[in-house]
Amino acid sequence: MASEARFQKKIIDWAKGEGYHAMKIPADVEIGVPDLELFRGNRHIRIEVKSETGKIRETQLGWADRHPDELVLYIKPSEFNDYKNIIGIILDYYPDEEKTKQWLKNQ
């Protein structure tokens, strides 16, 4: 199993353990679509998983540009512990998506 695939599984397992719904998005759905979606209720996050040396491709940035209402996080394994708190804040504590986006911009 490739390193990104193992990391995706780690994120999904963690999310389910926290009571979130998590799913892998098939790569053939749309060019540049993020790898994972985590959600609880009507709040959700898209996650593009990267290896430590992985680079964000133009098609991935393009997907985010074409979907400005979607919140996309780009996460490497070394950053995951920091992102756990951010994911929890977004899915559990910020019911207003605009406030969440503003909070993230200020970090």
CSV table of C-alpha atoms in Angstrom, one decimal:
chain,number,residue,atom,x,y,z
A,1,MET,CA,0.0,0.0,0.0
A,2,ALA,CA,1.4,3.4,-1.0
A,3,SER,CA,2.2,5.9,1.7
A,4,GLU,CA,-0.7,8.2,0.7
A,5,ALA,CA,-3.1,5.3,0.8
A,6,ARG,CA,-1.9,4.4,4.3
A,7,PHE,CA,-2.3,8.0,5.5
A,8,GLN,CA,-5.8,8.2,4.0
A,9,LYS,CA,-6.8,5.1,5.9
A,10,LYS,CA,-5.3,6.6,9.1
A,11,ILE,CA,-7.4,9.7,8.6
A,12,ILE,CA,-10.6,7.7,7.9
A,13,ASP,CA,-10.0,5.5,10.9
A,14,TRP,CA,-9.4,8.5,13.2
A,15,ALA,CA,-12.4,10.3,11.9
A,16,LYS,CA,-14.7,7.3,12.4
A,17,GLY,CA,-13.3,6.9,15.9
A,18,GLU,CA,-14.2,10.5,16.6
A,19,GLY,CA,-17.8,9.9,15.4
A,20,TYR,CA,-17.5,11.6,12.0
A,21,HIS,CA,-18.5,10.1,8.8
A,22,ALA,CA,-15.6,9.7,6.4
A,23,MET,CA,-15.3,8.5,2.8
A,24,LYS,CA,-12.7,8.1,0.1
A,25,ILE,CA,-13.8,9.9,-3.0
A,26,PRO,CA,-13.1,8.0,-6.2
A,27,ALA,CA,-10.4,9.7,-8.3
A,28,ASP,CA,-12.4,9.4,-11.5
A,29,VAL,CA,-15.3,11.5,-10.2
A,30,GLU,CA,-13.8,14.8,-11.3
A,31,ILE,CA,-10.3,15.9,-12.2
A,32,GLY,CA,-8.5,17.3,-9.1
A,33,VAL,CA,-11.2,16.2,-6.6
A,34,PRO,CA,-9.8,15.9,-3.0
A,35,ASP,CA,-9.2,12.4,-1.7
A,36,LEU,CA,-11.5,12.4,1.3
A,37,GLU,CA,-14.6,13.9,2.7
A,38,LEU,CA,-15.4,14.1,6.4
A,39,PHE,CA,-18.7,15.2,7.7
A,40,ARG,CA,-21.1,15.5,10.6
A,41,GLY,CA,-24.6,16.8,10.1
A,42,ASN,CA,-24.5,19.5,7.4
A,43,ARG,CA,-20.9,20.4,7.9
A,44,HIS,CA,-18.2,18.8,5.9
A,45,ILE,CA,-14.5,19.2,4.9
A,46,ARG,CA,-12.7,17.9,1.8
A,47,ILE,CA,-9.2,16.7,2.4
A,48,GLU,CA,-6.4,16.3,-0.1
A,49,VAL,CA,-3.9,13.9,1.3
A,50,LYS,CA,-0.2,14.4,0.5
A,51,SER,CA,2.9,12.4,1.3
A,52,GLU,CA,5.7,14.3,3.1
A,53,THR,CA,7.3,15.1,-0.3
A,54,GLY,CA,4.0,15.3,-2.3
A,55,LYS,CA,3.1,18.5,-4.1
A,56,ILE,CA,-0.3,20.0,-4.7
A,57,ARG,CA,-1.0,19.7,-8.5
A,58,GLU,CA,-2.5,22.5,-10.5
A,59,THR,CA,-5.6,20.3,-11.2
A,60,GLN,CA,-6.2,20.1,-7.4
A,61,LEU,CA,-5.9,23.8,-6.9
A,62,GLY,CA,-8.2,24.3,-9.9
A,63,TRP,CA,-10.8,22.0,-8.3
A,64,ALA,CA,-10.8,24.2,-5.2
A,65,ASP,CA,-11.0,27.4,-7.4
A,66,ARG,CA,-14.1,25.9,-9.2
A,67,HIS,CA,-15.8,25.0,-5.9
A,68,PRO,CA,-15.2,28.2,-3.8
A,69,ASP,CA,-17.9,27.1,-1.3
A,70,GLU,CA,-16.1,23.9,-0.4
A,71,LEU,CA,-13.5,23.9,2.4
A,72,VAL,CA,-10.4,21.9,1.3
A,73,LEU,CA,-7.5,21.1,3.6
A,74,TYR,CA,-4.2,19.8,2.2
A,75,ILE,CA,-2.6,17.6,4.8
A,76,LYS,CA,0.8,15.8,5.1
A,77,PRO,CA,1.4,13.1,7.8
A,78,SER,CA,3.6,15.4,9.9
A,79,GLU,CA,0.8,17.9,10.1
A,80,PHE,CA,-2.0,15.5,11.0
A,81,ASN,CA,-2.0,16.1,14.8
A,82,ASP,CA,-2.3,19.8,14.3
A,83,TYR,CA,-5.1,19.3,11.8
A,84,LYS,CA,-7.1,17.0,14.1
A,85,ASN,CA,-7.9,20.1,16.3
A,86,ILE,CA,-8.9,22.2,13.3
A,87,ILE,CA,-11.1,19.4,11.9
A,88,GLY,CA,-12.8,19.1,15.3
A,89,ILE,CA,-13.4,22.8,15.5
A,90,ILE,CA,-14.9,22.9,12.0
A,91,LEU,CA,-17.1,19.9,12.4
A,92,ASP,CA,-18.1,20.2,16.0
A,93,TYR,CA,-18.0,23.8,17.1
A,94,TYR,CA,-18.5,26.2,14.2
A,95,PRO,CA,-22.0,25.8,13.0
A,96,ASP,CA,-21.6,28.8,10.6
A,97,GLU,CA,-19.4,27.8,7.6
A,98,GLU,CA,-18.5,31.4,6.9
A,99,LYS,CA,-17.2,31.9,10.4
A,100,THR,CA,-15.2,28.7,10.0
A,101,LYS,CA,-13.6,29.9,6.7
A,102,GLN,CA,-12.8,33.2,8.3
A,103,TRP,CA,-11.2,31.5,11.3
A,104,LEU,CA,-9.0,29.4,9.0
A,105,LYS,CA,-7.9,32.4,7.0
A,106,ASN,CA,-6.7,34.0,10.2
A,107,GLN,CA,-4.6,31.0,11.3
